[in-house]
């Protein structure tokens, strides 16, 4: 292969997204965003802020709008250089919901009802359908007056499949909690190709070796989540050192005093995983190093390493968050490139499905 050949070869396409439902967590960082920033050089990257996903559970409009800005500022602060990737808001690109509808028509309801994340959310919110108009109104706090399960929450994984297939992505870097959704996306791509002829690439998931599943600090058998009601459960990317110290020192540990990463010790395993993901030391090296030391020593070191690792992200974020024009420009340019790619793929899909060509009328 000549140099020219390698230069003209298209780069693999990476697509991934996060929901603007709150500030990013340490889980989002270690399981996702940090790894995205290592993929910028050799790939064509699209990073979405999925506001259409964010409305599947109640969120106040002004909060959502503000979260989008916070999200792009955090993306850039984590190293997503806008010169090297496209960052866009999902609702700015026509095609996500259009493709989602087409894929919805290929999805048996049962497959969606079996999704772990849907079942978890339903059990958390309690299954309740809106019985009257007031159930769907927002209170001042941004929550609906009664919790309801929307059809949007059920169809959420199909919208996620559309996000990926709209760009014909090769690789989708995600944390472990998204693996099942990605399986559905691959199935839908195959189903579409089978029914209408070869159209979509079958995207591959990419999970980090360490940090793919960071657990809650207070209930370490549960995933760390932005929306946990207990604020001590979740470490946010922008938490100040004092708060990090408080959260880590009050984190739930396990009985006994041995520092080992085993399933019977989910609290200690979680702290060791966080340490390992940030320090690049293997779990077994850490176990050796902490042999004979108490939980306090581990907590102190984990606190220190988190505070140090996140300090540059915090300070870059503070610099960026008031630069609304700059952030808007990143999103406008990102949406333009994303739309260009999405339009080509959506047009092809429309043709294959049999939608009549608008230009002929
Ligand atoms: P979201 O917004 O919940 O999370 C964004 C990314 O962070 C990862 N993640 C975690 N990783 C490790 N430990 C944790 N505790 C943890 N919590 C979250 C998630 O796996 C994800 O990679 N449905 C998606 C958003 C989405 C998407 C897409 C992702 C919409 N369309 C297309 C990829 C491709 C979600 O809710 O992510």
Tab-separated table of C-alpha atoms and ligand atoms in Angstrom:
chain	number	residue	atom	x	y	z
A	1	UNK	CA	0.000	0.000	0.000
A	2	UNK	CA	1.350	3.433	-0.899
A	3	UNK	CA	1.208	6.403	1.431
A	4	UNK	CA	-1.499	7.858	-0.785
A	5	UNK	CA	-3.642	4.732	-0.396
A	6	UNK	CA	-3.419	4.845	3.368
A	7	UNK	CA	-4.215	8.561	3.344
A	8	UNK	CA	-7.346	8.115	1.278
A	9	UNK	CA	-8.653	5.145	3.269
A	10	UNK	CA	-11.645	6.331	5.286
A	11	UNK	CA	-11.139	6.328	9.032
A	12	UNK	CA	-13.362	4.096	11.189
A	13	UNK	CA	-16.422	5.952	12.435
A	14	UNK	CA	-16.982	6.203	16.185
A	15	UNK	CA	-20.329	7.271	17.590
A	16	UNK	CA	-21.310	7.498	21.200
A	17	UNK	CA	-23.464	9.685	23.405
A	18	UNK	CA	-24.409	10.666	26.939
A	19	UNK	CA	-27.686	11.919	28.321
A	20	UNK	CA	-27.801	15.508	29.600
A	21	UNK	CA	-29.768	14.528	32.678
A	22	UNK	CA	-27.243	15.974	35.131
A	23	UNK	CA	-23.537	16.484	35.647
A	24	UNK	CA	-21.268	13.665	34.486
A	25	UNK	CA	-20.246	11.135	37.130
A	26	UNK	CA	-16.979	9.378	37.801
A	27	UNK	CA	-18.673	6.341	36.194
A	28	UNK	CA	-19.372	8.313	32.990
A	29	UNK	CA	-15.757	9.476	33.012
A	30	UNK	CA	-14.026	6.140	33.610
A	31	UNK	CA	-16.488	3.988	31.678
A	32	UNK	CA	-16.882	6.362	28.773
A	33	UNK	CA	-15.734	9.958	28.173
A	34	UNK	CA	-12.091	9.521	29.188
A	35	UNK	CA	-11.728	6.684	26.685
A	36	UNK	CA	-13.383	8.653	23.899
A	37	UNK	CA	-10.665	11.275	24.116
A	38	UNK	CA	-8.075	8.608	23.288
A	39	UNK	CA	-9.815	7.780	20.005
A	40	UNK	CA	-9.700	11.174	18.327
A	41	UNK	CA	-6.555	10.731	16.252
A	42	UNK	CA	-7.336	7.659	14.195
A	43	UNK	CA	-11.086	7.823	13.855
A	44	UNK	CA	-13.891	10.024	12.579
A	45	UNK	CA	-15.693	10.738	15.846
A	46	UNK	CA	-19.256	11.823	16.603
A	47	UNK	CA	-20.155	12.517	20.237
A	48	UNK	CA	-23.804	13.192	20.888
A	49	UNK	CA	-25.627	14.910	23.715
A	50	UNK	CA	-28.894	13.042	23.603
A	51	UNK	CA	-31.580	15.452	24.748
A	52	UNK	CA	-34.327	13.378	23.103
A	53	UNK	CA	-33.375	10.484	25.396
A	54	UNK	CA	-33.339	12.827	28.381
A	55	UNK	CA	-37.088	13.498	28.134
A	56	UNK	CA	-37.990	9.805	28.537
A	57	UNK	CA	-38.119	10.561	32.260
A	58	UNK	CA	-39.398	13.895	33.598
A	59	UNK	CA	-36.988	16.815	33.352
A	60	UNK	CA	-37.737	20.530	33.604
A	61	UNK	CA	-37.119	22.335	30.253
A	62	UNK	CA	-34.834	25.026	31.709
A	63	UNK	CA	-32.797	22.334	33.495
A	64	UNK	CA	-32.431	20.325	30.299
A	65	UNK	CA	-31.280	23.373	28.320
A	66	UNK	CA	-28.699	24.228	30.948
A	67	UNK	CA	-27.512	20.601	31.197
A	68	UNK	CA	-26.709	20.568	27.480
A	69	UNK	CA	-24.255	23.450	27.923
A	70	UNK	CA	-22.757	21.845	30.999
A	71	UNK	CA	-22.375	18.603	29.078
A	72	UNK	CA	-20.466	20.100	26.151
A	73	UNK	CA	-18.228	22.049	28.559
A	74	UNK	CA	-17.498	18.790	30.397
A	75	UNK	CA	-16.819	16.943	27.130
A	76	UNK	CA	-14.234	19.538	26.126
A	77	UNK	CA	-12.777	19.683	29.658
A	78	UNK	CA	-12.285	15.893	29.499
A	79	UNK	CA	-10.169	16.266	26.370
A	80	UNK	CA	-12.663	16.046	23.505
A	81	UNK	CA	-10.887	18.595	21.331
A	82	UNK	CA	-13.568	20.118	19.067
A	83	UNK	CA	-10.998	20.501	16.298
A	84	UNK	CA	-10.689	16.720	16.160
A	85	UNK	CA	-14.244	15.487	16.635
A	86	UNK	CA	-17.878	16.422	16.118
A	87	UNK	CA	-19.955	17.199	19.194
A	88	UNK	CA	-23.643	17.685	18.585
A	89	UNK	CA	-27.035	17.845	20.230
A	90	UNK	CA	-29.306	15.017	19.111
A	91	UNK	CA	-32.353	17.261	18.515
A	92	UNK	CA	-30.271	19.478	16.192
A	93	UNK	CA	-29.834	16.663	13.681
A	94	UNK	CA	-32.818	15.568	11.606
A	95	UNK	CA	-32.885	11.813	11.297
A	96	UNK	CA	-32.584	10.391	14.807
A	97	UNK	CA	-36.300	10.166	15.491
A	98	UNK	CA	-37.123	9.424	11.822
A	99	UNK	CA	-34.836	6.394	11.755
A	100	UNK	CA	-35.999	5.395	15.229
A	101	UNK	CA	-39.562	5.190	13.905
A	102	UNK	CA	-38.536	2.901	11.043
A	103	UNK	CA	-36.594	0.673	13.435
A	104	UNK	CA	-39.510	0.685	15.907
A	105	UNK	CA	-41.575	-0.978	13.192
A	106	UNK	CA	-39.013	-3.813	13.120
A	107	UNK	CA	-38.920	-4.274	16.911
A	108	UNK	CA	-41.170	-6.722	18.762
A	109	UNK	CA	-42.550	-5.099	21.935
A	110	UNK	CA	-41.446	-8.131	23.981
A	111	UNK	CA	-37.785	-7.433	23.190
A	112	UNK	CA	-38.129	-3.955	24.678
A	113	UNK	CA	-40.007	-5.148	27.735
A	114	UNK	CA	-37.178	-7.576	28.482
A	115	UNK	CA	-34.481	-4.874	28.552
A	116	UNK	CA	-32.800	-4.830	31.974
A	117	UNK	CA	-32.580	-1.054	32.167
A	118	UNK	CA	-36.291	-0.657	31.345
A	119	UNK	CA	-37.237	-3.204	34.007
A	120	UNK	CA	-34.998	-1.449	36.559
A	121	UNK	CA	-36.528	1.951	35.817
A	122	UNK	CA	-40.058	0.572	35.960
A	123	UNK	CA	-39.415	-1.026	39.331
A	124	UNK	CA	-37.883	2.233	40.585
A	125	UNK	CA	-40.686	4.493	39.364
A	126	UNK	CA	-43.491	2.010	40.045
A	127	UNK	CA	-45.628	1.048	37.049
A	128	UNK	CA	-48.219	3.740	36.614
A	129	UNK	CA	-49.753	5.191	33.471
A	130	UNK	CA	-50.922	8.795	33.264
A	131	UNK	CA	-54.595	8.820	34.120
A	132	UNK	CA	-55.328	12.458	33.532
A	133	UNK	CA	-53.773	15.600	32.164
A	134	UNK	CA	-52.370	16.765	35.508
A	135	UNK	CA	-50.238	13.607	35.751
A	136	UNK	CA	-48.221	14.899	32.806
A	137	UNK	CA	-47.577	18.409	34.152
A	138	UNK	CA	-44.339	19.455	35.809
A	139	UNK	CA	-44.177	20.594	39.387
A	140	UNK	CA	-41.818	23.458	40.284
A	141	UNK	CA	-39.091	20.967	41.115
A	142	UNK	CA	-39.237	19.580	37.605
A	143	UNK	CA	-40.761	16.249	38.540
A	144	UNK	CA	-44.137	15.210	37.217
A	145	UNK	CA	-46.799	15.286	39.864
A	146	UNK	CA	-47.122	11.519	39.637
A	147	UNK	CA	-44.539	9.115	38.361
A	148	UNK	CA	-45.537	7.592	35.035
A	149	UNK	CA	-43.904	5.187	32.633
A	150	UNK	CA	-43.982	6.594	29.119
A	151	UNK	CA	-43.889	4.656	25.869
A	152	UNK	CA	-40.714	6.696	25.248
A	153	UNK	CA	-38.970	4.902	28.082
A	154	UNK	CA	-39.903	1.567	26.518
A	155	UNK	CA	-38.757	2.642	23.041
A	156	UNK	CA	-35.570	4.295	24.313
A	157	UNK	CA	-33.241	1.469	23.101
A	158	UNK	CA	-34.628	1.803	19.568
A	159	UNK	CA	-33.802	5.518	19.565
A	160	UNK	CA	-30.321	4.580	20.766
A	161	UNK	CA	-29.999	2.084	17.883
A	162	UNK	CA	-31.031	4.855	15.501
A	163	UNK	CA	-28.369	7.183	16.970
A	164	UNK	CA	-25.728	4.623	16.064
A	165	UNK	CA	-27.020	3.373	12.719
A	166	UNK	CA	-27.734	6.893	11.425
A	167	UNK	CA	-23.960	7.362	11.218
A	168	UNK	CA	-23.174	3.785	10.128
A	169	UNK	CA	-20.744	3.672	13.042
A	170	UNK	CA	-18.035	1.013	13.181
A	171	UNK	CA	-17.342	1.249	16.891
A	172	UNK	CA	-19.382	2.363	19.895
A	173	UNK	CA	-17.411	2.979	23.104
A	174	UNK	CA	-19.703	2.537	26.112
A	175	UNK	CA	-19.787	1.360	29.705
A	176	UNK	CA	-21.042	-2.116	30.557
A	177	UNK	CA	-24.623	-0.977	31.290
A	178	UNK	CA	-25.143	-0.226	27.580
A	179	UNK	CA	-24.069	-3.659	26.303
A	180	UNK	CA	-27.607	-5.020	26.069
A	181	UNK	CA	-28.810	-1.941	24.173
A	182	UNK	CA	-25.956	-2.390	21.755
A	183	UNK	CA	-26.923	-6.015	21.179
A	184	UNK	CA	-30.399	-4.820	20.227
A	185	UNK	CA	-28.865	-2.280	17.861
A	186	UNK	CA	-26.833	-5.016	16.148
A	187	UNK	CA	-29.937	-7.206	15.850
A	188	UNK	CA	-31.947	-4.362	14.344
A	189	UNK	CA	-29.192	-3.587	11.827
A	190	UNK	CA	-29.133	-7.244	10.791
A	191	UNK	CA	-32.926	-7.392	10.639
A	192	UNK	CA	-33.084	-4.287	8.432
A	193	UNK	CA	-30.330	-5.589	6.139
A	194	UNK	CA	-32.101	-8.919	5.830
A	195	UNK	CA	-35.495	-7.381	5.118
A	196	UNK	CA	-34.445	-4.565	2.778
A	197	UNK	CA	-30.914	-5.513	1.557
A	198	UNK	CA	-27.456	-4.623	2.889
A	199	UNK	CA	-27.546	-1.065	4.310
A	200	UNK	CA	-26.045	-0.865	7.803
A	201	UNK	CA	-22.668	-1.910	9.132
A	202	UNK	CA	-22.967	-4.034	12.268
A	203	UNK	CA	-21.421	-1.817	14.983
A	204	UNK	CA	-18.971	-3.244	17.484
A	205	UNK	CA	-19.101	-2.286	21.160
A	206	UNK	CA	-15.901	-1.097	22.811
A	207	UNK	CA	-15.669	-1.496	26.579
A	208	UNK	CA	-12.696	-0.302	28.642
A	209	UNK	CA	-10.674	-3.014	30.422
A	210	UNK	CA	-10.998	-1.232	33.774
A	211	UNK	CA	-13.815	1.067	34.810
A	212	UNK	CA	-16.584	-0.302	32.559
A	213	UNK	CA	-18.855	-0.497	35.603
A	214	UNK	CA	-18.266	1.887	38.508
A	215	UNK	CA	-20.589	1.175	41.387
A	216	UNK	CA	-22.529	3.350	43.840
A	217	UNK	CA	-20.477	4.422	46.864
A	218	UNK	CA	-23.311	3.652	49.282
A	219	UNK	CA	-24.775	0.541	47.608
A	220	UNK	CA	-21.849	-1.012	45.756
A	221	UNK	CA	-23.962	-3.715	44.112
A	222	UNK	CA	-25.740	-0.956	42.168
A	223	UNK	CA	-24.284	1.094	39.284
A	224	UNK	CA	-23.121	4.642	40.097
A	225	UNK	CA	-25.760	6.851	38.536
A	226	UNK	CA	-26.359	10.574	37.882
A	227	UNK	CA	-29.892	10.324	39.171
A	228	UNK	CA	-29.271	8.528	42.486
A	229	UNK	CA	-31.344	10.216	45.166
A	230	UNK	CA	-28.580	9.746	47.718
A	231	UNK	CA	-25.978	12.368	46.754
A	232	UNK	CA	-23.300	10.460	48.692
A	233	UNK	CA	-23.636	7.521	46.275
A	234	UNK	CA	-22.291	9.375	43.288
A	235	UNK	CA	-19.052	11.180	42.644
A	236	UNK	CA	-19.445	13.936	40.104
A	237	UNK	CA	-16.666	15.019	37.799
A	238	UNK	CA	-16.836	18.543	39.198
A	239	UNK	CA	-16.893	17.661	42.909
A	240	UNK	CA	-14.344	19.685	44.901
A	241	UNK	CA	-11.622	17.828	46.902
A	242	UNK	CA	-13.435	18.318	50.241
A	243	UNK	CA	-16.557	16.716	48.918
A	244	UNK	CA	-14.601	13.885	47.274
A	245	UNK	CA	-12.987	13.228	50.657
A	246	UNK	CA	-16.367	13.150	52.415
A	247	UNK	CA	-17.928	10.836	49.861
A	248	UNK	CA	-15.036	8.378	49.758
A	249	UNK	CA	-14.577	8.279	53.525
A	250	UNK	CA	-18.271	7.575	54.033
A	251	UNK	CA	-18.368	4.985	51.227
A	252	UNK	CA	-19.677	1.592	52.242
A	253	UNK	CA	-16.991	-1.008	52.750
A	254	UNK	CA	-17.358	-4.671	53.647
A	255	UNK	CA	-16.901	-6.769	56.722
A	256	UNK	CA	-13.368	-7.995	57.459
A	257	UNK	CA	-10.248	-5.947	56.848
A	258	UNK	CA	-8.569	-7.573	53.883
A	259	UNK	CA	-8.160	-5.461	50.761
A	260	UNK	CA	-9.081	-7.782	47.906
A	261	UNK	CA	-11.112	-7.369	44.741
A	262	UNK	CA	-13.580	-10.242	45.076
A	263	UNK	CA	-17.357	-10.378	44.497
A	264	UNK	CA	-17.963	-10.885	48.226
A	265	UNK	CA	-16.373	-7.470	48.808
A	266	UNK	CA	-18.190	-5.162	46.374
A	267	UNK	CA	-17.331	-1.949	48.251
A	268	UNK	CA	-13.597	-2.594	48.392
A	269	UNK	CA	-13.605	-3.973	44.842
A	270	UNK	CA	-15.188	-0.730	43.658
A	271	UNK	CA	-12.557	1.432	45.384
A	272	UNK	CA	-9.767	-0.761	43.989
A	273	UNK	CA	-11.293	-0.523	40.501
A	274	UNK	CA	-11.467	3.277	40.710
A	275	UNK	CA	-7.855	3.381	41.892
A	276	UNK	CA	-6.714	1.013	39.172
A	277	UNK	CA	-8.556	2.895	36.408
A	278	UNK	CA	-6.957	6.180	37.447
A	279	UNK	CA	-3.476	4.986	38.419
A	280	UNK	CA	-3.045	2.283	35.750
A	281	UNK	CA	-1.848	-0.111	38.456
A	282	UNK	CA	-3.329	-3.589	38.140
A	283	UNK	CA	-5.800	-4.848	40.749
A	284	UNK	CA	-3.369	-7.544	41.855
A	285	UNK	CA	-0.516	-5.026	42.274
A	286	UNK	CA	-2.827	-2.887	44.393
A	287	UNK	CA	-3.900	-5.888	46.486
A	288	UNK	CA	-0.216	-6.666	47.138
A	289	UNK	CA	0.593	-3.088	47.995
A	290	UNK	CA	-2.305	-2.738	50.435
A	291	UNK	CA	-1.799	-6.153	52.084
A	292	UNK	CA	-1.898	-5.727	55.866
A	293	UNK	CA	-3.057	-2.089	55.644
A	294	UNK	CA	-6.531	-0.991	56.724
A	295	UNK	CA	-9.456	0.298	54.683
A	296	UNK	CA	-8.558	3.842	55.809
A	297	UNK	CA	-5.251	3.718	53.916
A	298	UNK	CA	-7.009	2.663	50.732
A	299	UNK	CA	-9.678	5.348	51.117
A	300	UNK	CA	-7.041	8.051	51.651
A	301	UNK	CA	-5.150	7.064	48.541
A	302	UNK	CA	-8.313	6.754	46.428
A	303	UNK	CA	-9.400	10.227	47.597
A	304	UNK	CA	-6.040	11.665	46.644
A	305	UNK	CA	-5.878	10.061	43.232
A	306	UNK	CA	-9.424	11.118	42.308
A	307	UNK	CA	-8.824	14.719	43.436
A	308	UNK	CA	-5.574	14.942	41.504
A	309	UNK	CA	-6.871	13.286	38.349
A	310	UNK	CA	-9.984	15.432	38.177
A	311	UNK	CA	-8.329	18.748	39.074
A	312	UNK	CA	-7.466	19.637	35.434
A	313	UNK	CA	-11.002	18.726	34.304
A	314	UNK	CA	-12.508	20.957	37.010
A	315	UNK	CA	-10.348	23.941	36.189
A	316	UNK	CA	-10.838	23.617	32.421
A	317	UNK	CA	-14.603	23.360	32.987
A	318	UNK	CA	-14.648	26.551	35.045
A	319	UNK	CA	-12.842	28.331	32.214
A	320	UNK	CA	-15.311	27.073	29.613
A	321	UNK	CA	-18.735	27.199	31.213
A	322	UNK	CA	-19.185	30.943	30.832
A	323	UNK	CA	-18.032	30.940	27.213
A	324	UNK	CA	-21.519	30.311	25.849
A	325	UNK	CA	-20.668	31.595	22.351
A	326	UNK	CA	-17.724	29.234	22.056
A	327	UNK	CA	-19.786	26.273	23.290
A	328	UNK	CA	-22.634	27.166	20.900
A	329	UNK	CA	-20.180	27.307	18.007
A	330	UNK	CA	-18.857	23.818	18.844
A	331	UNK	CA	-22.402	22.479	18.822
A	332	UNK	CA	-23.409	24.318	15.634
A	333	UNK	CA	-20.385	23.039	13.712
A	334	UNK	CA	-20.800	19.549	15.165
A	335	UNK	CA	-24.454	19.430	14.121
A	336	UNK	CA	-23.587	20.542	10.619
A	337	UNK	CA	-21.100	17.706	10.068
A	338	UNK	CA	-23.333	15.191	11.801
A	339	UNK	CA	-26.296	16.260	9.643
A	340	UNK	CA	-24.279	15.821	6.466
A	341	UNK	CA	-23.462	12.220	7.290
A	342	UNK	CA	-26.883	11.457	8.756
A	343	UNK	CA	-28.717	12.831	5.717
A	344	UNK	CA	-26.914	10.492	3.316
A	345	UNK	CA	-27.733	7.436	5.381
A	346	UNK	CA	-31.316	8.454	6.065
A	347	UNK	CA	-31.942	9.067	2.333
A	348	UNK	CA	-30.663	5.593	1.563
A	349	UNK	CA	-32.888	4.087	4.254
A	350	UNK	CA	-35.969	5.964	2.984
A	351	UNK	CA	-35.330	4.647	-0.515
A	352	UNK	CA	-34.897	1.072	0.675
A	353	UNK	CA	-38.053	1.190	2.776
A	354	UNK	CA	-40.059	2.430	-0.227
A	355	UNK	CA	-40.786	6.023	0.782
A	356	UNK	CA	-41.360	7.932	-2.474
A	357	UNK	CA	-38.633	10.321	-3.559
A	358	UNK	CA	-39.777	13.838	-2.600
A	359	UNK	CA	-37.946	15.437	-5.568
A	360	UNK	CA	-40.208	13.630	-8.037
A	361	UNK	CA	-43.379	15.311	-6.823
B	1	LIG	P1	-25.522	7.575	30.017
B	1	LIG	O1	-25.782	9.021	29.783
B	1	LIG	O2	-26.226	6.913	31.134
B	1	LIG	O3	-23.982	7.330	30.210
B	1	LIG	C1	-23.004	7.802	29.286
B	1	LIG	C2	-21.878	6.778	29.207
B	1	LIG	O4	-21.344	6.523	30.513
B	1	LIG	C3	-21.349	5.129	30.783
B	1	LIG	N1	-21.629	4.916	32.212
B	1	LIG	C4	-20.861	4.214	33.053
B	1	LIG	N2	-19.715	3.550	32.872
B	1	LIG	C5	-19.167	2.940	33.952
B	1	LIG	N3	-19.715	2.952	35.186
B	1	LIG	C6	-20.878	3.607	35.424
B	1	LIG	N4	-21.387	3.645	36.630
B	1	LIG	C7	-21.498	4.282	34.319
B	1	LIG	N5	-22.613	5.036	34.201
B	1	LIG	C8	-22.686	5.404	32.908
B	1	LIG	C9	-22.473	4.576	29.909
B	1	LIG	O5	-22.307	3.200	29.654
B	1	LIG	C10	-22.345	5.415	28.660
B	1	LIG	O6	-21.358	4.880	27.809
B	1	LIG	N6	-28.234	5.210	26.545
B	1	LIG	C11	-27.016	5.931	26.801
B	1	LIG	C12	-26.830	7.159	25.934
B	1	LIG	C13	-26.920	6.903	24.470
B	1	LIG	C14	-25.933	6.275	23.667
B	1	LIG	C15	-26.439	6.338	22.331
B	1	LIG	C16	-24.705	5.683	23.955
B	1	LIG	C17	-27.941	7.318	23.660
B	1	LIG	N7	-27.632	6.959	22.381
B	1	LIG	C18	-25.698	5.808	21.266
B	1	LIG	C19	-23.978	5.153	22.871
B	1	LIG	C20	-24.485	5.200	21.565
B	1	LIG	C21	-26.999	6.393	28.252
B	1	LIG	O7	-28.014	6.504	28.889
B	1	LIG	O8	-25.763	6.752	28.681
